[in-house]
CSV table of C-alpha atoms and ligand atoms in Angstrom, one decimal:
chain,number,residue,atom,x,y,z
D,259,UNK,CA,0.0,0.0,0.0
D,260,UNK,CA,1.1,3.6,-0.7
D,261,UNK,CA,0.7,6.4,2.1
D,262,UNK,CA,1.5,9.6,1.9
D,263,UNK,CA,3.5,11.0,4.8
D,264,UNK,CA,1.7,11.3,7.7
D,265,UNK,CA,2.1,15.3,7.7
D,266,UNK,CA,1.5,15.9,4.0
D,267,UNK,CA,-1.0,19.1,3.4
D,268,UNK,CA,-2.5,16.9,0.4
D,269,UNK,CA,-6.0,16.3,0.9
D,270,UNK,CA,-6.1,12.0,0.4
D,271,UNK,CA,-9.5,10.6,-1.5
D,272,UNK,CA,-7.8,7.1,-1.4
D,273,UNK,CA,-4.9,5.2,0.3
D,274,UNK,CA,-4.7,2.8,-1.9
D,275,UNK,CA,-4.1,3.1,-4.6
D,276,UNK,CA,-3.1,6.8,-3.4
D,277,UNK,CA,-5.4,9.3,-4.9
D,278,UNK,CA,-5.0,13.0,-2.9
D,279,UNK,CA,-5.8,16.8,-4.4
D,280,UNK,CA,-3.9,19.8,-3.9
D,281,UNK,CA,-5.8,21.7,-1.2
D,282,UNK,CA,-7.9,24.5,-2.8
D,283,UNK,CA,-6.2,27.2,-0.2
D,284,UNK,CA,-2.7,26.3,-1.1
D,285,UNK,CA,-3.3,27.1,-5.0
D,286,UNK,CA,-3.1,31.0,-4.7
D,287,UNK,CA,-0.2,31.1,-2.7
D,288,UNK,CA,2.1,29.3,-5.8
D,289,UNK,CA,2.2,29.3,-9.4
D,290,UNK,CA,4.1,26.4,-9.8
D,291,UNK,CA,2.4,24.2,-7.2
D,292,UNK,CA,5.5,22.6,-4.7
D,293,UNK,CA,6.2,19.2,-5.5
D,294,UNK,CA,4.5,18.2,-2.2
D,295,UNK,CA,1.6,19.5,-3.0
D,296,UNK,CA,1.0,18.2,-6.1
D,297,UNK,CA,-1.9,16.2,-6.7
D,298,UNK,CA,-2.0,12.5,-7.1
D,299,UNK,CA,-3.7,10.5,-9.7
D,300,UNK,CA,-3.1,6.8,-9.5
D,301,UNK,CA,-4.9,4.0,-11.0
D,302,UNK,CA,-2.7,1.4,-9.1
D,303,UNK,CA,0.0,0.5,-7.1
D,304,UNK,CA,3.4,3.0,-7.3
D,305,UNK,CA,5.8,1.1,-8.7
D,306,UNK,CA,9.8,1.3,-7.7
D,307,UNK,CA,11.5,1.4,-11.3
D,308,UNK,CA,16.0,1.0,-11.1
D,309,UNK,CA,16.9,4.0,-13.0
D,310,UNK,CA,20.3,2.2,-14.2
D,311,UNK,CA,18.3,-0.5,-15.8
D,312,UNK,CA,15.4,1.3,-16.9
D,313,UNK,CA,14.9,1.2,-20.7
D,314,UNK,CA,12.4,2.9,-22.8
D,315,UNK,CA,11.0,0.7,-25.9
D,316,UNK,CA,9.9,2.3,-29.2
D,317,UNK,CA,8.1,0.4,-31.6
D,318,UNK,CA,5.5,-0.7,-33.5
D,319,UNK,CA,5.4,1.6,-37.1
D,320,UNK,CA,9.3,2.8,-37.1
D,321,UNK,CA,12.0,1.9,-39.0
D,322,UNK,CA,14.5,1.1,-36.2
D,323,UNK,CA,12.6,0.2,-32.9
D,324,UNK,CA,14.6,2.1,-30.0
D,325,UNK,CA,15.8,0.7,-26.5
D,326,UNK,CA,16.7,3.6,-24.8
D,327,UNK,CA,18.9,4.0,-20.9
D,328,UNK,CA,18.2,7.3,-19.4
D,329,UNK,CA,21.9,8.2,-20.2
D,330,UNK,CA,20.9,7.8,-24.4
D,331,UNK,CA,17.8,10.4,-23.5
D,332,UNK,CA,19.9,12.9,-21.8
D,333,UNK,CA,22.7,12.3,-24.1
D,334,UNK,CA,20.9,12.1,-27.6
D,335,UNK,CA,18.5,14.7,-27.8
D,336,UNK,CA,18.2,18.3,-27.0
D,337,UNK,CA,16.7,18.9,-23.8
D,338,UNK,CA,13.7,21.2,-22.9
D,339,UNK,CA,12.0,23.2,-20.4
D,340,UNK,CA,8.2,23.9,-19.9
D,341,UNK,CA,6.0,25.3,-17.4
D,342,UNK,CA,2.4,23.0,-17.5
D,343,UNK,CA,-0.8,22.2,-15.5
D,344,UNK,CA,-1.7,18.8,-15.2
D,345,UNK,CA,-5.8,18.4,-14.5
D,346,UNK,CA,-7.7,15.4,-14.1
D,347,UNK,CA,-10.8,15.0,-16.2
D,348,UNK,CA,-12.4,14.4,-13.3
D,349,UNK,CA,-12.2,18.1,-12.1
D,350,UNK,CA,-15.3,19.3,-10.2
D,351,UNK,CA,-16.6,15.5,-10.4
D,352,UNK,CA,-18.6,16.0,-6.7
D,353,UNK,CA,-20.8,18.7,-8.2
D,354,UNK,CA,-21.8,16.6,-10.9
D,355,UNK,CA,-22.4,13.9,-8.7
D,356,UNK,CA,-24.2,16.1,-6.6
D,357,UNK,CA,-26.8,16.7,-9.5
D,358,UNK,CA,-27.2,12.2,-9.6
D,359,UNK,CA,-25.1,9.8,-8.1
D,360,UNK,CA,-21.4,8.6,-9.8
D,361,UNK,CA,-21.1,5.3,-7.9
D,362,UNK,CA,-17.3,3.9,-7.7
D,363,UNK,CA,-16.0,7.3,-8.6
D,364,UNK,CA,-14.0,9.8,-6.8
D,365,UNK,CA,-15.8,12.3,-6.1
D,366,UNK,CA,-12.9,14.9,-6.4
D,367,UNK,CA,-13.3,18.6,-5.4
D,368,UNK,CA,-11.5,21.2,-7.8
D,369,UNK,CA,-8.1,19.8,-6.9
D,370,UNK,CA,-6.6,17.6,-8.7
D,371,UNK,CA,-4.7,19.9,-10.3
D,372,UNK,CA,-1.2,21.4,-10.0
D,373,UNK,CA,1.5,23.4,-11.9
D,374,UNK,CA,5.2,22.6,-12.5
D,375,UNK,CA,8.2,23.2,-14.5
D,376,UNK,CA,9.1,20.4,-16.1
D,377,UNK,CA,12.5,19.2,-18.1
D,378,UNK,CA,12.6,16.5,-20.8
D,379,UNK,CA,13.3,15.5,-24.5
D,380,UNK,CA,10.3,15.8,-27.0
D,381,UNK,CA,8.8,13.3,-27.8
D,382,UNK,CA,8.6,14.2,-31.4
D,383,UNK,CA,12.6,14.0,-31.2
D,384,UNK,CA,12.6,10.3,-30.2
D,385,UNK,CA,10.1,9.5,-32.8
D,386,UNK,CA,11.5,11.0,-35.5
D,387,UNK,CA,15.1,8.8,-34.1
D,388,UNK,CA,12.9,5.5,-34.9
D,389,UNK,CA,11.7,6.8,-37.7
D,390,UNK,CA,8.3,7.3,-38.1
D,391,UNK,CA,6.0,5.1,-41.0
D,392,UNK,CA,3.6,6.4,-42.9
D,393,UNK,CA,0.6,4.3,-42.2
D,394,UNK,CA,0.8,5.6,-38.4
D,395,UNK,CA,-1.6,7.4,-36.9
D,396,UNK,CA,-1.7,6.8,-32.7
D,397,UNK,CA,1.2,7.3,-30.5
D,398,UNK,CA,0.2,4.6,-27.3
D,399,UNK,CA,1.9,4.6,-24.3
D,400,UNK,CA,2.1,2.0,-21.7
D,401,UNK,CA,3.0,2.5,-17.9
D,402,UNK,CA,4.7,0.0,-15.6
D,403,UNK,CA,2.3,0.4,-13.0
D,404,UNK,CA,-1.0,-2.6,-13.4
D,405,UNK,CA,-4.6,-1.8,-12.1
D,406,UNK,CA,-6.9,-4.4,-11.2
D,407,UNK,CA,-9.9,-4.0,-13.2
D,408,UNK,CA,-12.5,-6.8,-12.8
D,409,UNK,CA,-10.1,-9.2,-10.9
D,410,UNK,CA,-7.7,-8.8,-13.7
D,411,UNK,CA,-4.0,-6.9,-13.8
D,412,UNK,CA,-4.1,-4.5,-16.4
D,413,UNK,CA,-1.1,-2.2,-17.4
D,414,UNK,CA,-2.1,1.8,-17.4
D,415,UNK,CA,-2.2,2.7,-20.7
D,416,UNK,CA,-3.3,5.4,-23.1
D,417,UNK,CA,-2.6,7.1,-26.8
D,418,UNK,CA,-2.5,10.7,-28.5
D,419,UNK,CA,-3.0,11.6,-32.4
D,420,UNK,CA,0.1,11.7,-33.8
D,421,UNK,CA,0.2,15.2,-35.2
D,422,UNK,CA,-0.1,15.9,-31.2
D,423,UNK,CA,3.1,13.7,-30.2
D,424,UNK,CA,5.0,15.7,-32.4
D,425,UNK,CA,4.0,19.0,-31.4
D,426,UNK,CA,6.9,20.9,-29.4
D,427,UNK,CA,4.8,21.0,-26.4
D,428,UNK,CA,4.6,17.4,-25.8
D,429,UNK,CA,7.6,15.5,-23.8
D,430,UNK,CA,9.5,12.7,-22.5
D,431,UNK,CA,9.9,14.5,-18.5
D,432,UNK,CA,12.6,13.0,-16.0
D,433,UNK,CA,12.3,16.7,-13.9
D,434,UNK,CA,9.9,18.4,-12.3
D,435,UNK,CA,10.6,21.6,-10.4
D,436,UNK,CA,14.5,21.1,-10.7
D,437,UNK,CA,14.3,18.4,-8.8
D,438,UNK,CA,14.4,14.1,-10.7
D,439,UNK,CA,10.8,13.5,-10.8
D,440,UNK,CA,9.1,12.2,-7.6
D,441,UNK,CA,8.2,8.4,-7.6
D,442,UNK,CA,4.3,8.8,-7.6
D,443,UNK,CA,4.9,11.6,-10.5
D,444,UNK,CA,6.5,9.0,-12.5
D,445,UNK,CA,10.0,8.3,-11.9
D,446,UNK,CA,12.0,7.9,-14.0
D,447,UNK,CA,10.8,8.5,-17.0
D,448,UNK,CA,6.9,10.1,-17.7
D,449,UNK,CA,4.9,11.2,-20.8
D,450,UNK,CA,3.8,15.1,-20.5
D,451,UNK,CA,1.1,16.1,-22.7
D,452,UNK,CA,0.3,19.9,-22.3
D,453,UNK,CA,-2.9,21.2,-22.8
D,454,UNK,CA,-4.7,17.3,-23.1
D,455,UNK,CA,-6.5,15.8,-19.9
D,456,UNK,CA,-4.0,14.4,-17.3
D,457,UNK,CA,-4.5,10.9,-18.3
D,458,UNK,CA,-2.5,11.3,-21.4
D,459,UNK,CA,0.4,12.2,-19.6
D,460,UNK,CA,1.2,8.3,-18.8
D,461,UNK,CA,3.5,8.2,-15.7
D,462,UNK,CA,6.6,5.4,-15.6
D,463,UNK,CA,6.6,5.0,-19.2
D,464,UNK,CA,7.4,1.6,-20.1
D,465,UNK,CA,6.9,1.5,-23.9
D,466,UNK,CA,5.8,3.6,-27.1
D,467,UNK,CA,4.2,1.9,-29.9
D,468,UNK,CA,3.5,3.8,-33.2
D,469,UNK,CA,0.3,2.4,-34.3
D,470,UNK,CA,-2.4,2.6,-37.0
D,471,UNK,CA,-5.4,3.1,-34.7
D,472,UNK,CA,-6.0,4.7,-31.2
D,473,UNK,CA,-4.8,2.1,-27.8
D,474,UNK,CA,-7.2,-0.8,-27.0
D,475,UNK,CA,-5.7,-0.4,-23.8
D,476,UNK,CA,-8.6,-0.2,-20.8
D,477,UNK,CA,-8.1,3.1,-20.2
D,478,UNK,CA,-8.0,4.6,-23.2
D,479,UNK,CA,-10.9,2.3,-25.0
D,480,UNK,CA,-13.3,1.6,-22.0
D,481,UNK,CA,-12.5,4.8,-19.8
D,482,UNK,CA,-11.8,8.6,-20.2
D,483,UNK,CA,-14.6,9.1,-22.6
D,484,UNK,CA,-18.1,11.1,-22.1
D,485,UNK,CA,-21.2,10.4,-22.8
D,486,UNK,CA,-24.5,12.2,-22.8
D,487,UNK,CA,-26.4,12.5,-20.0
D,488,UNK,CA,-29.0,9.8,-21.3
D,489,UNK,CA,-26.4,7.1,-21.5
D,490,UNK,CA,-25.7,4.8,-18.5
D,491,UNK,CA,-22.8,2.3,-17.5
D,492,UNK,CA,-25.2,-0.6,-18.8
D,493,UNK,CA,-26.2,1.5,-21.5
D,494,UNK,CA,-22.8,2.3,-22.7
D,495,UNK,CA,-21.2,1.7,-26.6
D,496,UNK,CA,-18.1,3.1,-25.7
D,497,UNK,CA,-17.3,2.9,-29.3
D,498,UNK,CA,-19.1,5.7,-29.4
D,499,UNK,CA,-17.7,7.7,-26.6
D,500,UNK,CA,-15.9,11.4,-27.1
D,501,UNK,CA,-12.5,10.8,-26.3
D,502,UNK,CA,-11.2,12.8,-23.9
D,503,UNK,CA,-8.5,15.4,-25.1
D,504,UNK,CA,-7.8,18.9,-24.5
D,505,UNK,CA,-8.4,20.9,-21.4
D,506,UNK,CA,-11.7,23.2,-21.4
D,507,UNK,CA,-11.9,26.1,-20.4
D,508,UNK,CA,-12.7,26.6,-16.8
D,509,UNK,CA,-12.5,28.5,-13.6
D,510,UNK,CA,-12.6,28.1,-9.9
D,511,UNK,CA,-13.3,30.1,-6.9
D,512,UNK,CA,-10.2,29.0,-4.6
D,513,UNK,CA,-11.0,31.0,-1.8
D,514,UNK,CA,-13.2,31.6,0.1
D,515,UNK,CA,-14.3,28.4,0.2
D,516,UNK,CA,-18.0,27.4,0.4
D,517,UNK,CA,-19.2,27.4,3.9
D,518,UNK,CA,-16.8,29.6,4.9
D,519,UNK,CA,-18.1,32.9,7.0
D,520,UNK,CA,-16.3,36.4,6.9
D,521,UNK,CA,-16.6,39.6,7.7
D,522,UNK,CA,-19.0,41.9,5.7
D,523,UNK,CA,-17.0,44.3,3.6
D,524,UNK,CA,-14.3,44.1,1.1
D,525,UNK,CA,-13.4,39.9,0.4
D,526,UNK,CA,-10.2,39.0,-1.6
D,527,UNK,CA,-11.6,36.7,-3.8
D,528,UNK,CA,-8.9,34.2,-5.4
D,529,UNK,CA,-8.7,31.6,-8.2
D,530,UNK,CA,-7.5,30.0,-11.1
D,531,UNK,CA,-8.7,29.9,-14.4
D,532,UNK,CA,-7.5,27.5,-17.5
D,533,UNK,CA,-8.1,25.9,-21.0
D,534,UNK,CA,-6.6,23.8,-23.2
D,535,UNK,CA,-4.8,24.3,-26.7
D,536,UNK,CA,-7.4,26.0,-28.4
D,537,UNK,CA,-7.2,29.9,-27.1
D,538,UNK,CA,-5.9,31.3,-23.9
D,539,UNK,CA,-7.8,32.6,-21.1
D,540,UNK,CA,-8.5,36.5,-21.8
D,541,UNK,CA,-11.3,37.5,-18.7
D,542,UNK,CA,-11.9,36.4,-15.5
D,543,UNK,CA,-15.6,37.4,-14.0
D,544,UNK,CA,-17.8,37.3,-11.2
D,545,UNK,CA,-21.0,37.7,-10.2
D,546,UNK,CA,-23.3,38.0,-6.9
D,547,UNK,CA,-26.0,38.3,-8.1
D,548,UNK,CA,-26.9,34.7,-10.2
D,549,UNK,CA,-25.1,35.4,-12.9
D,550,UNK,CA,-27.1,38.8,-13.8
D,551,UNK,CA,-24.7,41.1,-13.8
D,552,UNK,CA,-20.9,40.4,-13.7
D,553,UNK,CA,-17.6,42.6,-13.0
D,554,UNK,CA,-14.0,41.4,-14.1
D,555,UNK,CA,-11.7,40.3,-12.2
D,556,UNK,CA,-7.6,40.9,-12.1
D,557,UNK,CA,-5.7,38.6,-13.5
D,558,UNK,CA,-2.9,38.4,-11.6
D,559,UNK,CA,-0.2,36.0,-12.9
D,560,UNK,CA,-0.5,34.7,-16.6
D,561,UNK,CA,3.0,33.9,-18.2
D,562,UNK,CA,3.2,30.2,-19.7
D,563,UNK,CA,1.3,29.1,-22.8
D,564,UNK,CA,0.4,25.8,-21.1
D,565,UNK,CA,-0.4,26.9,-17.3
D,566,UNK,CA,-3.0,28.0,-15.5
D,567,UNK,CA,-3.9,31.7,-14.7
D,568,UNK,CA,-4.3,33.3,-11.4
D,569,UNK,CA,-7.1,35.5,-10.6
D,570,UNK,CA,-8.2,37.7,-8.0
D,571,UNK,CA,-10.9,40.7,-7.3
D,572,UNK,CA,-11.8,42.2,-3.7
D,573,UNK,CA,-15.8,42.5,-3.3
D,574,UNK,CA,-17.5,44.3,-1.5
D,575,UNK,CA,-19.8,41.9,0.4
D,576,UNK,CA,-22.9,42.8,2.9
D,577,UNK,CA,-23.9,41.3,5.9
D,578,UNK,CA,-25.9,37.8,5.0
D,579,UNK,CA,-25.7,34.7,3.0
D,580,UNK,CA,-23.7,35.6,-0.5
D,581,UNK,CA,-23.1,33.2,-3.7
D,582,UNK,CA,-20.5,33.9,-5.8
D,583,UNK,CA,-19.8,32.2,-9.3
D,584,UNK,CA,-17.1,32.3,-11.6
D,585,UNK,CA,-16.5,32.8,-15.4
D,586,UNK,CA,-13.5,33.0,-17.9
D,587,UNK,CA,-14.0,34.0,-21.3
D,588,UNK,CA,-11.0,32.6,-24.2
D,589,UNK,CA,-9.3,35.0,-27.2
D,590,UNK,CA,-11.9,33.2,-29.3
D,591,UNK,CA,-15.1,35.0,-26.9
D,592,UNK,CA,-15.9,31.2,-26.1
D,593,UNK,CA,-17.3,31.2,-22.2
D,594,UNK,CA,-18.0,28.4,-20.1
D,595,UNK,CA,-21.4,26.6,-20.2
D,596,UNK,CA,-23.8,28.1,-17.2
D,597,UNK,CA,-26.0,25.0,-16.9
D,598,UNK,CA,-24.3,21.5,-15.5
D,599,UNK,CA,-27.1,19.3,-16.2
D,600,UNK,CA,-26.6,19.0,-19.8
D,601,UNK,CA,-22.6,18.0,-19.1
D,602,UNK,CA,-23.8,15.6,-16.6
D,603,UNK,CA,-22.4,12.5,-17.7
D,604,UNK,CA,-21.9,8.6,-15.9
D,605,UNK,CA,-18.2,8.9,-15.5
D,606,UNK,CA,-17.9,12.2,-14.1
D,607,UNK,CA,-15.6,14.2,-16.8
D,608,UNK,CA,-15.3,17.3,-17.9
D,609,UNK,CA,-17.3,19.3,-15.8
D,610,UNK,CA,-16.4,22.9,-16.8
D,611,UNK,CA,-20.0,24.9,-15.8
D,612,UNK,CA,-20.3,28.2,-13.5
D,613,UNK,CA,-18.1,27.7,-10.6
D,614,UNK,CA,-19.6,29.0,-7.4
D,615,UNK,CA,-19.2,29.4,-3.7
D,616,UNK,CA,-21.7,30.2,-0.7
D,617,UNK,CA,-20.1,32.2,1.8
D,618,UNK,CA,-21.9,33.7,4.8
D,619,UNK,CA,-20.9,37.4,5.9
D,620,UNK,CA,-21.4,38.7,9.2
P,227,MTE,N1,1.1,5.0,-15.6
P,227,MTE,C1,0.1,5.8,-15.2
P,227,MTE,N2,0.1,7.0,-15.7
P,227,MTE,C2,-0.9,7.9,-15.3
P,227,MTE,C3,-1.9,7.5,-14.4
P,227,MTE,C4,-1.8,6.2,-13.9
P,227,MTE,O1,-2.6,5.7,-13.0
P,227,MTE,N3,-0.8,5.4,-14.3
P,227,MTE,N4,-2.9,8.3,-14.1
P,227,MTE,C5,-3.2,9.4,-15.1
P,227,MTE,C6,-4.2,10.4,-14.6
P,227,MTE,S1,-5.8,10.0,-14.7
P,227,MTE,C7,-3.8,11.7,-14.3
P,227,MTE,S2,-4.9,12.9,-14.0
P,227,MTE,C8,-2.3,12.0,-14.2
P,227,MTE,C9,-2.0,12.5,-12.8
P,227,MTE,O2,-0.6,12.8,-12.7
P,227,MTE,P1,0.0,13.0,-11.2
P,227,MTE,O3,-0.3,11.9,-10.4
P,227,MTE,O4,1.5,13.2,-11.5
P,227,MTE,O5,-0.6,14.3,-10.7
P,227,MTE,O6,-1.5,10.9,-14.5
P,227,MTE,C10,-1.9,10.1,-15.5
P,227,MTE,N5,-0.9,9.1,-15.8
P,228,MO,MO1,-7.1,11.9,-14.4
């Protein structure tokens, strides 16, 4: 079993395997979220990889399948850095499951998510080194780490589009804030797909197979996909699922939190907003009033293509019970959806509605 340490600030959903959020409170106070209080998103066991006889396999569609050491990746190819937010699709899941129940899920608040600097080759580097074939489409990755899914062992798995592995943006990462990446993060060697759902950044990468059609893997073919709000777990042709890629665009009220009383008067409200690789945030808004009116917010720290954004506005609040909900608006004059019902879906993904908090002033 895997524990975080006894005095870790991370707020633990599940021992085992270990599933824990960043806690909401901590967010504002760090860009790039310390390593210890980075969230943790584990399907199974943490496994305990030997970094001098770790290998990474290419294959599949290439002309020369690879076995790489981690001396060949540090040696071979340029390296890079990159400052990115990881988010689990299942962001915000306990409001959805508030709406009707998501049995066997966890119900995660809005924290599993976290910022780092990361270091690493591309991925598109090491592909092009095997050389890729024509007829591929699907970059799948496979983990180390093996989940038990219906009695069985079952290796974590996943894939991308190929046009995405081979965007700059996507790397091989062995660092993450300076530092060789922590053992539940992936050591030694993880996948680190900016601007996609966190599940495509596959942690203790084990192989990479250039293939013709998306993974079969578990994960990838029976998971990580939404449905409308119709459609149940018996009901379910997940042939016909969306696969879950990029990020969309949402924001959260960080603090205050809900439930949480204060003084009447001016409140620092704080968040963070994001999206994926579409458009970047442009406004931040809030409102007291259900959504009737709105004023903007500052944004307050906004520098990496692939991060987050920090927001903040002080309110002036009176005396009484107060809701306040959150908006971001993209380059593009996209907004977020005001209405969860319709995004309800069995799994739990995606949620990206109004964000809002009931605060009591006195
Ligand atoms: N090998 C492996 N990779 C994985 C997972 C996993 O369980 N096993 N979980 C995925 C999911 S769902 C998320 S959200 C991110 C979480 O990354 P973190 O634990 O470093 O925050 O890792 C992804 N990569
Ligand atoms: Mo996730």
């Amino acid at each position: 079993m895997q524990t975080v340490q006894p005095t870790s600030p991370l707020k633990v959903y599940q021992e085992d395997p270990l599933n824990a959020g960043t806690p909401l409170e901590y967010v504002p106070e760090a860009f790039l979220t310390p390593s210890d209080l980075f969230f943790i998103r584990g399907h199974g066991p943490i496994p305990q990889v030997e970094p001098a006889t770790y290998r990474l396999v290419v294959k599949g569609m290439v002309q020369h399948p690879l076995e790489l050491s981690m001396a060949d990746l540090l040696t071979r190819f340029p390296q890079h850095t990159l400052t990115a937010t990881l988010v689990c699709a299942g962001n915000r899941r306990d409001e959805l499951a508030a709406i009707h129940p998501l049995p066997g899920e966890i119900l995660w608040d809005a924290d599993p998510i976290s910022t780092a600097r990361w270091r690493g080759v591309r991925l598109g580097d090491v592909l092009q080194a095997a050389g890729i074939e024509k007829e591929a489409r699907y970059v799948a990755f496979r983990g180390l780490d093996q989940a038990r899914i219906a009695g069985e062992l079952v290796h974590f798995g996943s894939s991308i589009r190929l046009e995405k592995a081979l965007a700059p943006e996507v790397l091989l990462v062995y660092e993450m804030n300076d530092a060789p990446l922590p053992r539940e993060h992936g050591f030694p060697l993880r996948v680190l797909v900016p601007g996609y759902v966190g599940v495509r950044s596959v942690k203790w990468l084990q192989d990479i197979t250039l293939q013709s059609q998306p993974s079969t893997n578990y994960f990838q073919a029976r998971d990580y996909k939404t449905f409308p709000p119709t459609v149940t777990a018996e009901t379910a042709d997940w042939e016909r699922g969306k696969t879950l890629e990029e990020i969309a665009l949402n924001a959260v009220i960080c603090t205050p939190k809900s439930g949480e009383t204060r003084h009447a008067g001016p409140v620092l409200v704080q968040g963070y907003a994001l999206t994926g690789e579409e458009a970047p945030v442009e406004r931040v808004e809030l409102s007291t009033d259900q959504g009737v009116t709105w004023r903007p917010a500052t944004i307050r720290e906004k520098t990496d293509r692939w991060a987050w954004c920090f927001w903040e506005a002080i309110l002036d609040l009176p005396a009484g019970e107060c809701q306040i909900i959150v908006r971001a608006w993209d380059t593009t004059g996209k907004t977020q959806p005001k209405d969860m019902r319709p995004l309800w879906n069995f799994k739990g993904y995606a949620n990206n509605a109004w964000h809002q908090v009931q605060v009591s002033l006195v």
